[in-house]
Tab-separated table of N, CA and C in Angstrom:
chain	number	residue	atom	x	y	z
A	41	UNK	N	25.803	8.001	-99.079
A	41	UNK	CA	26.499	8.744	-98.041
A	41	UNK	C	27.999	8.458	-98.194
A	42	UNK	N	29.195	9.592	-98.407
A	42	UNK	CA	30.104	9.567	-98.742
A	42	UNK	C	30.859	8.368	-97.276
A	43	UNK	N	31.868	8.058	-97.377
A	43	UNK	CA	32.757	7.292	-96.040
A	43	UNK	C	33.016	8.068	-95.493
A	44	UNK	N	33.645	9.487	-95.511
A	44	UNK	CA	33.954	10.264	-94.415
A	44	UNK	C	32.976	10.445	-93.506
A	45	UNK	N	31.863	10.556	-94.011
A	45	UNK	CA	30.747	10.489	-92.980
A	45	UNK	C	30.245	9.369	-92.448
A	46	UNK	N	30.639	8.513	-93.128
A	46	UNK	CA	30.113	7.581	-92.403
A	46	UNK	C	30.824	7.153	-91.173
A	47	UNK	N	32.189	6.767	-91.280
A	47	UNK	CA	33.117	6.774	-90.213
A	47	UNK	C	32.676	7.250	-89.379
A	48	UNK	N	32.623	8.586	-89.681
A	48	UNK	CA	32.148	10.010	-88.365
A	48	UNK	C	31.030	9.289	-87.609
A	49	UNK	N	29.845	8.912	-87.847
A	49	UNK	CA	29.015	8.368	-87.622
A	49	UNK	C	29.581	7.192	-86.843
A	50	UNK	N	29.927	6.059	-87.521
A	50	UNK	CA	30.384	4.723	-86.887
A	50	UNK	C	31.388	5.007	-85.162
A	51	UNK	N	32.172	6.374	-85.575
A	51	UNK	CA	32.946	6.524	-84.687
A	51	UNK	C	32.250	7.229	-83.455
A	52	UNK	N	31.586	8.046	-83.755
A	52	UNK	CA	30.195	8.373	-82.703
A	52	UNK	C	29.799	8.147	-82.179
A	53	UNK	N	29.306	7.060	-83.186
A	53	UNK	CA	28.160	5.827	-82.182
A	53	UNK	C	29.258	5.120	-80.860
A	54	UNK	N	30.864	4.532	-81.411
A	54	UNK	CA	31.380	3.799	-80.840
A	54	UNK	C	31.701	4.800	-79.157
A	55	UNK	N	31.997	6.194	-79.348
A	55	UNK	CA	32.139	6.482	-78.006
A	55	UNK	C	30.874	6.872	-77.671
A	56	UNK	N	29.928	7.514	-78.282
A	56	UNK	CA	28.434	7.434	-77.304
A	56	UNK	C	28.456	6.451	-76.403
A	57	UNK	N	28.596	5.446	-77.479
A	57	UNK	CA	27.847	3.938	-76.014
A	57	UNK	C	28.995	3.649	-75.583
A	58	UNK	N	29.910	3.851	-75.503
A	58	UNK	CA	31.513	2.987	-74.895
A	58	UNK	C	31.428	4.063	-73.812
A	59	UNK	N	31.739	5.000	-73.736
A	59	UNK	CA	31.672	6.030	-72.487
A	59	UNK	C	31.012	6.150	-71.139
A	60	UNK	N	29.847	6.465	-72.046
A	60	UNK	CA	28.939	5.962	-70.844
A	60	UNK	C	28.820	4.579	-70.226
A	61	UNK	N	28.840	3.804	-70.564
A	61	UNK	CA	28.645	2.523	-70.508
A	61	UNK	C	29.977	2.031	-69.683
A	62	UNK	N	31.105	2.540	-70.118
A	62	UNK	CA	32.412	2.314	-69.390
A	62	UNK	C	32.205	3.188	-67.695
A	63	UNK	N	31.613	4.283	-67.913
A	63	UNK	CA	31.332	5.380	-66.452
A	63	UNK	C	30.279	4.461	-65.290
A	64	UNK	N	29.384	3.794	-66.068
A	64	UNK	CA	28.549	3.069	-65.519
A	64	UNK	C	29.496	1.914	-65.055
A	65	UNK	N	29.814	1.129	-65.705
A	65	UNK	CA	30.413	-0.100	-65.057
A	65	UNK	C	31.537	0.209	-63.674
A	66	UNK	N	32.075	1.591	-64.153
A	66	UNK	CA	33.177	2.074	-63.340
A	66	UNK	C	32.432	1.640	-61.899
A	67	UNK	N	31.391	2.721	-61.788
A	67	UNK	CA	30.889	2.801	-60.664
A	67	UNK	C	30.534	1.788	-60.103
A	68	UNK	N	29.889	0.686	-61.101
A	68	UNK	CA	29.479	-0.761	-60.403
A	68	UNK	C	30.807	-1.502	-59.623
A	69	UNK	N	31.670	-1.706	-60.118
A	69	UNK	CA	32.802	-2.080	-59.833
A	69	UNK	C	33.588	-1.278	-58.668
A	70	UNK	N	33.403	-0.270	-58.463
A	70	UNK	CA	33.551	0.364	-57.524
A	70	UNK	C	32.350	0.193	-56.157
A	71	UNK	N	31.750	-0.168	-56.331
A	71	UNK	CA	30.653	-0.746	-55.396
A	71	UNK	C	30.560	-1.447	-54.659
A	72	UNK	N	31.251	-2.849	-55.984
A	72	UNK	CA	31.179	-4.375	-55.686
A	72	UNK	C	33.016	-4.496	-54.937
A	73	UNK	N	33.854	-3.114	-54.972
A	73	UNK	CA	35.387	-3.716	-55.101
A	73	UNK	C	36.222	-4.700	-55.712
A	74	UNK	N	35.552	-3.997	-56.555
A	74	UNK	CA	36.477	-5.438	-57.900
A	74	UNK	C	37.355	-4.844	-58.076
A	75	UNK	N	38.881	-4.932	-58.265
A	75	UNK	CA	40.010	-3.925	-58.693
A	75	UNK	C	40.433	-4.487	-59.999
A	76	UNK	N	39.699	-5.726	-60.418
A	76	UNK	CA	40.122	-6.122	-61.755
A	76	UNK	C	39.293	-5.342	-62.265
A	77	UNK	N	38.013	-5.368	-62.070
A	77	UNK	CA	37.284	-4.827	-62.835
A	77	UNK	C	37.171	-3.330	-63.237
A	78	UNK	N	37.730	-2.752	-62.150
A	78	UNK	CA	38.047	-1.356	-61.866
A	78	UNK	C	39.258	-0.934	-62.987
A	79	UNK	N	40.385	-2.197	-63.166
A	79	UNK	CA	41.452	-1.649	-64.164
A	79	UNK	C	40.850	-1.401	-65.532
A	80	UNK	N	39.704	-2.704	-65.594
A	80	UNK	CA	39.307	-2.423	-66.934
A	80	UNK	C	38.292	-1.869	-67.525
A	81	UNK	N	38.332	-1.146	-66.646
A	81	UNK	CA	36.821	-0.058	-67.178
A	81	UNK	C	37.992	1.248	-67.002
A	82	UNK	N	38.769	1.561	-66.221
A	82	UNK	CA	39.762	2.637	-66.635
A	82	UNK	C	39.917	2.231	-68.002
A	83	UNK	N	40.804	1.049	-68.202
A	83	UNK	CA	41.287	1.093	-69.412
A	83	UNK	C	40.110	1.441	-70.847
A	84	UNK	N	38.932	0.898	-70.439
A	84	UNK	CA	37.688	0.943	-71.344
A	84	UNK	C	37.585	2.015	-71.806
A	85	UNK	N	37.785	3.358	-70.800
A	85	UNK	CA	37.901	4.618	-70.502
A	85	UNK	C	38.602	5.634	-71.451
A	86	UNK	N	39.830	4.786	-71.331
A	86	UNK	CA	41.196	5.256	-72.510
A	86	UNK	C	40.802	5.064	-74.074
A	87	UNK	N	40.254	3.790	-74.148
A	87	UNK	CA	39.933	3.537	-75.574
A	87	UNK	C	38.916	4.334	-76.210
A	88	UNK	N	37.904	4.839	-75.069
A	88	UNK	CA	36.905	5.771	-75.791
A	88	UNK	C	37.188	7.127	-76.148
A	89	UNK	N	38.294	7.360	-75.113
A	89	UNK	CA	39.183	8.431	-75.314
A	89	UNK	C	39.582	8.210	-76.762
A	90	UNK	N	40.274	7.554	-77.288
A	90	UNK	CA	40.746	7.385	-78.541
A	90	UNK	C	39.818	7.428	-79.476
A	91	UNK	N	38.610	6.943	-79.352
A	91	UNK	CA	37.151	6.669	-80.368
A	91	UNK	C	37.095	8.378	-80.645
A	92	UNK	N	36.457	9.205	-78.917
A	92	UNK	CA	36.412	10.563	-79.677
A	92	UNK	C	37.269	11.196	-80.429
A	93	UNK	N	38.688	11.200	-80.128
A	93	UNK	CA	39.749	12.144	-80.586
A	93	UNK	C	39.306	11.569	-82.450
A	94	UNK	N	39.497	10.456	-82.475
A	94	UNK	CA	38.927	9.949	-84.068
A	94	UNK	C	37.687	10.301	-84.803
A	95	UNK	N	36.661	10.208	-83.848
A	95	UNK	CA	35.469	11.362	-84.357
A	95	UNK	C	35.794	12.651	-84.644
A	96	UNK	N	36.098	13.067	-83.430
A	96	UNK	CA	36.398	14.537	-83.704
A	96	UNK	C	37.251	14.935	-85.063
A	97	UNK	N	38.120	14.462	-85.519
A	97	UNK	CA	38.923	14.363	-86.935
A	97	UNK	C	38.503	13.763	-87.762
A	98	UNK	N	37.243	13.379	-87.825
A	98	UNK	CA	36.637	12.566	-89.206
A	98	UNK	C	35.529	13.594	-89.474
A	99	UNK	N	35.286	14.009	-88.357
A	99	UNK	CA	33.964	15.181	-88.390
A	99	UNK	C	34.294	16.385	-88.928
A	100	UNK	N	35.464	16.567	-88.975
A	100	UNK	CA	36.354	18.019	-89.629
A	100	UNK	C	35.385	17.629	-91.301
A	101	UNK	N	36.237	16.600	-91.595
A	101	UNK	CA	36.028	15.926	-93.047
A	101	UNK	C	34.538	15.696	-93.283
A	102	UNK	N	33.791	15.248	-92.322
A	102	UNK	CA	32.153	14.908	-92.819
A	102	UNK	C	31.401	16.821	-92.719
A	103	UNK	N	31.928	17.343	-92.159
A	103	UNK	CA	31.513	18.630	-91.917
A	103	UNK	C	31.867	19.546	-93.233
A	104	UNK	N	32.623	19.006	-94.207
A	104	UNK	CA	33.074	20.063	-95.404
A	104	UNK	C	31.756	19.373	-96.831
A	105	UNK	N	31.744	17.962	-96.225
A	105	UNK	CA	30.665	16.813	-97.348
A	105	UNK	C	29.265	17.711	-97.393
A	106	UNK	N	28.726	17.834	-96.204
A	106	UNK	CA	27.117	18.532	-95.740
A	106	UNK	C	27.257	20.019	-96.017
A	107	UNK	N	28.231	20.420	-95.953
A	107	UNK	CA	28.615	21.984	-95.872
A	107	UNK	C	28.120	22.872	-97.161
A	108	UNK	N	27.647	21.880	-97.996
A	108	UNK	CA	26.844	22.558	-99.329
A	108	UNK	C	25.134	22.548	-99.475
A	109	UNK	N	24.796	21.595	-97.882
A	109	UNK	CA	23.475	21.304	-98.060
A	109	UNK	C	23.075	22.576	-97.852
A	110	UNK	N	21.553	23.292	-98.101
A	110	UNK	CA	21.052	24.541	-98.180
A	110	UNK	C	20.320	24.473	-96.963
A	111	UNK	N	19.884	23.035	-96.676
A	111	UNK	CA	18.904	23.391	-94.930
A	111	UNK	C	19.499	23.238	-93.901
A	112	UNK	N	20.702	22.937	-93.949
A	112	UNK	CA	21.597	22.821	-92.746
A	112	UNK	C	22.170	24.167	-92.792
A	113	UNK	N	21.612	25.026	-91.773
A	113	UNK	CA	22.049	26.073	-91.284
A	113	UNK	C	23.557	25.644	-90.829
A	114	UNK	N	24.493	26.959	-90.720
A	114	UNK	CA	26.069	26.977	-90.373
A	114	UNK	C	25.672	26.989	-89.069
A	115	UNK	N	24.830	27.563	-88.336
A	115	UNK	CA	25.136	27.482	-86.966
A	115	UNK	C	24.737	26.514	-86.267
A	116	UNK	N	23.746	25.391	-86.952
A	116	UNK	CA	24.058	24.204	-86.462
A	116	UNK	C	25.350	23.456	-86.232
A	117	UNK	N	25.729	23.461	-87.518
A	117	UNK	CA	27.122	23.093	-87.629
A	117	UNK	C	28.190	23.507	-86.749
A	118	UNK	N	28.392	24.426	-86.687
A	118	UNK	CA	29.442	25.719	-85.757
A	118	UNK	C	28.936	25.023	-84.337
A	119	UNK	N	27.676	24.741	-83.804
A	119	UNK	CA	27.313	24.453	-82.376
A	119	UNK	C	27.984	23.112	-81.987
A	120	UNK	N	27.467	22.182	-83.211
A	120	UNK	CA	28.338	20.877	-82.788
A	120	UNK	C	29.645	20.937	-82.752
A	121	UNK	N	30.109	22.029	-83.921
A	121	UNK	CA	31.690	21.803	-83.823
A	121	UNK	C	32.180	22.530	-82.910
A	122	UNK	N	31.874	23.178	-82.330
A	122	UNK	CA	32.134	23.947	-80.684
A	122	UNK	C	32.163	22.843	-79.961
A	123	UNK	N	31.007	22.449	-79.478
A	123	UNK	CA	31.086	21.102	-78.395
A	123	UNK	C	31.913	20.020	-78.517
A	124	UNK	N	31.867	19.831	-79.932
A	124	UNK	CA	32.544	18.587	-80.109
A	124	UNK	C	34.266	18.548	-80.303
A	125	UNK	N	34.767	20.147	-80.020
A	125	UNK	CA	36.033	20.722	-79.704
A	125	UNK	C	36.565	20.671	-78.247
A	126	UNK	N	35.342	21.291	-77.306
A	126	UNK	CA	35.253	21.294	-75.902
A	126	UNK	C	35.459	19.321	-75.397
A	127	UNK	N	34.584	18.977	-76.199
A	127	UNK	CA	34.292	17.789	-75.754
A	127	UNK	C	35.961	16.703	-75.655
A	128	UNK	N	36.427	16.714	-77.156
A	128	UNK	CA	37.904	16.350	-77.257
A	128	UNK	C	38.165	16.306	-76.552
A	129	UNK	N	38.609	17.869	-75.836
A	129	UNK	CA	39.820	18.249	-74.835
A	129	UNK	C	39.741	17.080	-73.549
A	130	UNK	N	37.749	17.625	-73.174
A	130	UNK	CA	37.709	17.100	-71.765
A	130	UNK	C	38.283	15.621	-71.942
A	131	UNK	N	37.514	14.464	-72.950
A	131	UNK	CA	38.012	13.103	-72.957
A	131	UNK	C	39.302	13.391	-73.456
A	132	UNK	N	40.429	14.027	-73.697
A	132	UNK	CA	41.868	13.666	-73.346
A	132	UNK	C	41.857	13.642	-72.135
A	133	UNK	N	41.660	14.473	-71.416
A	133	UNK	CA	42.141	14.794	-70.183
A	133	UNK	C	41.628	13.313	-69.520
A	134	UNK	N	40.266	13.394	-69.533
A	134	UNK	CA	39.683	12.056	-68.622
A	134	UNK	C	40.723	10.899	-69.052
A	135	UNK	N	40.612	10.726	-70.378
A	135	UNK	CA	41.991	9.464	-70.985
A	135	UNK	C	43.437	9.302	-69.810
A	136	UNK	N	43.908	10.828	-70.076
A	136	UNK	CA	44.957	10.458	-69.520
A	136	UNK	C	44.920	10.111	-68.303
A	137	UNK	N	43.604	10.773	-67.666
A	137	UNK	CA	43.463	10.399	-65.600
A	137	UNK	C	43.308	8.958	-65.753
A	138	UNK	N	42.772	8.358	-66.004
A	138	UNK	CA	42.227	7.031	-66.230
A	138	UNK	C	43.302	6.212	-66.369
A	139	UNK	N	44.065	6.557	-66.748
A	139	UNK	CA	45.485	5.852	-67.259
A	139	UNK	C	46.229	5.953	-65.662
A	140	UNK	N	46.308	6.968	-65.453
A	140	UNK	CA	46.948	7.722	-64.134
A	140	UNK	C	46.146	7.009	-63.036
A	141	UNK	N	44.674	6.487	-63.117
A	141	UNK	CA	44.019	5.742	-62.486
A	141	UNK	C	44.534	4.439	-62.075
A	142	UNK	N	45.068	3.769	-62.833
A	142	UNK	CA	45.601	2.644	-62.953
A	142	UNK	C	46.724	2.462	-61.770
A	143	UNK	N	47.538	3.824	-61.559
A	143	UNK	CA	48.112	3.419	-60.621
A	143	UNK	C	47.912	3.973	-58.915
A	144	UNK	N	47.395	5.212	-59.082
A	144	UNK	CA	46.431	5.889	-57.817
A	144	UNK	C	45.397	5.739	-57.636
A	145	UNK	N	44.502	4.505	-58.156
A	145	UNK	CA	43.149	4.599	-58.093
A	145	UNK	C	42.766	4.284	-56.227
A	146	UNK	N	43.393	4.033	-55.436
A	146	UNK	CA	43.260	3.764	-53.748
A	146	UNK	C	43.185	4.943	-53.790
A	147	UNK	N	43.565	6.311	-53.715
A	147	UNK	CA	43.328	7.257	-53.197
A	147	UNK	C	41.731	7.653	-53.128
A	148	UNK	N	41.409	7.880	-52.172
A	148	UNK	CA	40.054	8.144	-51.966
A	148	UNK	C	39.555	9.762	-53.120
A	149	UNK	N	40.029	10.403	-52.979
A	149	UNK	CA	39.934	11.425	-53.530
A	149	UNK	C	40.475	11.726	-54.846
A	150	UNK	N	41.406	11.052	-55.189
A	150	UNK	CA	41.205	11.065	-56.890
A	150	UNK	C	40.224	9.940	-57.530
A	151	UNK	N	40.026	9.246	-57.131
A	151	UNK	CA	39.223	8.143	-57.269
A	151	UNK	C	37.310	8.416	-57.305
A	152	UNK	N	37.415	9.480	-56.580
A	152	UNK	CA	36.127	10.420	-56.378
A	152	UNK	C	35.777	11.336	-57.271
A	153	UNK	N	37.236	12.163	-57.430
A	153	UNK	CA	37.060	12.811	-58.797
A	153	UNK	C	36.901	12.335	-59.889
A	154	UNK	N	37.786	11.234	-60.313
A	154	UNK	CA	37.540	10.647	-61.813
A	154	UNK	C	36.513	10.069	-61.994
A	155	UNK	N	35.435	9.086	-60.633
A	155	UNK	CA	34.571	9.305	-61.253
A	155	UNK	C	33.085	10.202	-61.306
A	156	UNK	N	33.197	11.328	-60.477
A	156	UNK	CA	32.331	12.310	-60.443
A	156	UNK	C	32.974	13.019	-62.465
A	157	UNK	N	34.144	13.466	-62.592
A	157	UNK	CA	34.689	14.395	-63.938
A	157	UNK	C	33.944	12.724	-64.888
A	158	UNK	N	34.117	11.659	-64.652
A	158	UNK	CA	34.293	10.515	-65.873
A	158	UNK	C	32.346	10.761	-66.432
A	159	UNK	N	31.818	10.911	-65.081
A	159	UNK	CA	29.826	10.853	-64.972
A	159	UNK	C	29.732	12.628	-66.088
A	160	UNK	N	30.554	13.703	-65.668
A	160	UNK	CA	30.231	14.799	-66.458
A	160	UNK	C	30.458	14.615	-67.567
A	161	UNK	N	31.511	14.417	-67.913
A	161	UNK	CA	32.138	13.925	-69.472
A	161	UNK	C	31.103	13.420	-70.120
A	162	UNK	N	31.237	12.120	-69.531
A	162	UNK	CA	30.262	11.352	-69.992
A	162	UNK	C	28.342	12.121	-70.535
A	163	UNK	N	27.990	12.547	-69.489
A	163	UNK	CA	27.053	13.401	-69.933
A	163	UNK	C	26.852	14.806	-70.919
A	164	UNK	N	28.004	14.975	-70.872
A	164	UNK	CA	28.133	16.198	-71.883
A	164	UNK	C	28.128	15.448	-73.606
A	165	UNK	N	29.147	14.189	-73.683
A	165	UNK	CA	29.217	13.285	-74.881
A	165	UNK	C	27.779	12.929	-75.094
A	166	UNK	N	26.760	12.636	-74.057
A	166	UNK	CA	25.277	12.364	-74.666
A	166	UNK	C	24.839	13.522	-75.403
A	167	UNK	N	25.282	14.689	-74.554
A	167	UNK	CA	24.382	16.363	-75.043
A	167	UNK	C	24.747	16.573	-76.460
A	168	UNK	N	26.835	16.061	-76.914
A	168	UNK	CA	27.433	16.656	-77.763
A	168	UNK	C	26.561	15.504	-79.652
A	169	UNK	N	26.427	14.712	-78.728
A	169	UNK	CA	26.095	13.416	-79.606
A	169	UNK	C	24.550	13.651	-80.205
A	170	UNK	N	23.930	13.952	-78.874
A	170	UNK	CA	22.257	15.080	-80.004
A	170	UNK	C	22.518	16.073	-80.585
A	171	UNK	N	23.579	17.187	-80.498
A	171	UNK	CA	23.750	17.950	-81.609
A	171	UNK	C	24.379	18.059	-82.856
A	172	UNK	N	24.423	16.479	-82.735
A	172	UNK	CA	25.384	15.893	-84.022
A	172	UNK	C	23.931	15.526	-84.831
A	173	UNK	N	22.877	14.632	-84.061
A	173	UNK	CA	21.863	14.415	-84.190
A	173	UNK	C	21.166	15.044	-85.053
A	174	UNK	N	20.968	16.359	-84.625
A	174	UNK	CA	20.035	17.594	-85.191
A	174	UNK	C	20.862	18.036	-86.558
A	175	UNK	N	22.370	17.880	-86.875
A	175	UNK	CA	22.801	17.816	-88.248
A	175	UNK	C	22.635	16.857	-88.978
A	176	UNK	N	22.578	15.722	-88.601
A	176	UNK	CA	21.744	14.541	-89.144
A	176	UNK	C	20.760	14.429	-89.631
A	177	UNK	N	19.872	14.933	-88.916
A	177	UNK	CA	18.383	15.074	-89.227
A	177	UNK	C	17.996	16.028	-90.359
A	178	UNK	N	18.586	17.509	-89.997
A	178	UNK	CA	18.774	18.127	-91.140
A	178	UNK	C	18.867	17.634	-92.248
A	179	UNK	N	19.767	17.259	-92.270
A	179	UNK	CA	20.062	16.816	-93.923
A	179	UNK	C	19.244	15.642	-94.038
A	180	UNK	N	18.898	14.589	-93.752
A	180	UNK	CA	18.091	13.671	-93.668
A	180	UNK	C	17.027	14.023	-94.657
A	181	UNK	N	16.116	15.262	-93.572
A	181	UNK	CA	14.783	15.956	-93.981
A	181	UNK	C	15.349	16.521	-95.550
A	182	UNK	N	16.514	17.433	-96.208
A	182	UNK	CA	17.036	17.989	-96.529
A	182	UNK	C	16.819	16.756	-98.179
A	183	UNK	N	17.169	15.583	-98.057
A	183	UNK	CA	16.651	15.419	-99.012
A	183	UNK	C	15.891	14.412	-99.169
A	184	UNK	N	15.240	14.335	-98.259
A	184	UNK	CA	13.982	13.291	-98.635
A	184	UNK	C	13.052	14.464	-99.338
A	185	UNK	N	13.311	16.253	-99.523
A	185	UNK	CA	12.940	17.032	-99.537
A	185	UNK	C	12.621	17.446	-100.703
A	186	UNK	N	14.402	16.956	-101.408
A	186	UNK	CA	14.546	17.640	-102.754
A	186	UNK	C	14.139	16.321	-103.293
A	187	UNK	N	14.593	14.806	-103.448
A	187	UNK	CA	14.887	13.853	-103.706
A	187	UNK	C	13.197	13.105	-103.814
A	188	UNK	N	12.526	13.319	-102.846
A	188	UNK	CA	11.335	12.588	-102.796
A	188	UNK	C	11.822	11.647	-101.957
């Protein structure tokens, strides 16, 4: 498996589980009123922000590697790379609130939003992350196929 893909992969994996996992703690911490803990799950927040924007640009590159396989349909491809375009945008945006969190997080109502938008995000990155999956698999099957 070439490195561009693999990255893609490594970098995947790192905001799959950092995201969610950061949305989850948010909320715990928000529960318990920890405001330390609260800074650093914003901040946790930001960094995964950074993980996707890095997927998303390694996946350009792992997406041209597979792009010759014959069982990986294009519109698999095209589906993830739709979502995983949509997906970017939203974790900038969440990135930058999160950041912006840091210093309005008392407001009851932004504080509500970021983390009701941080729980969607977050769930859409699980949805965007199985249709990365199903190109995976593809090719997987693809040559255990030709290859034995």
């Amino acid at each position: 498996m070439p490195n561009d893909l693999k990255l893609h992969i490594l970098l995947s994996l790192v905001q799959i589980s950092f995201l969610p996992a950061s949305v989850l703690f948010l909320i715990v911490a928000e529960i318990k009123k920890n405001n330390q803990m609260i800074q650093i799950f914003l901040i946790s927040i930001f960094i995964s922000g950074l993980a996707t924007v890095a997927s998303y640009y390694t996946g350009l590159s792992a997406e041209i590697l597979i792009d010759g396989f014959p069982a990986i349909q294009n519109e698999i491809i095209d589906n993830h790379k739709f979502h995983s375009e949509v997906l970017t945008i939203l974790v900038i945006v969440l990135s930058f609130l999160s950041l912006i969190g840091l210093k309005f997080y008392s407001n009851k109502m932004f504080k509500l939003g970021l983390i009701v938008l941080a729980f969607c995000i977050a769930s859409y990155s699980i949805f965007n992350s199985l249709q990365g999956l199903n190109v995976r698999h593809t090719e997987t099957r693809n040559i255990k196929q030709n290859f034995g």
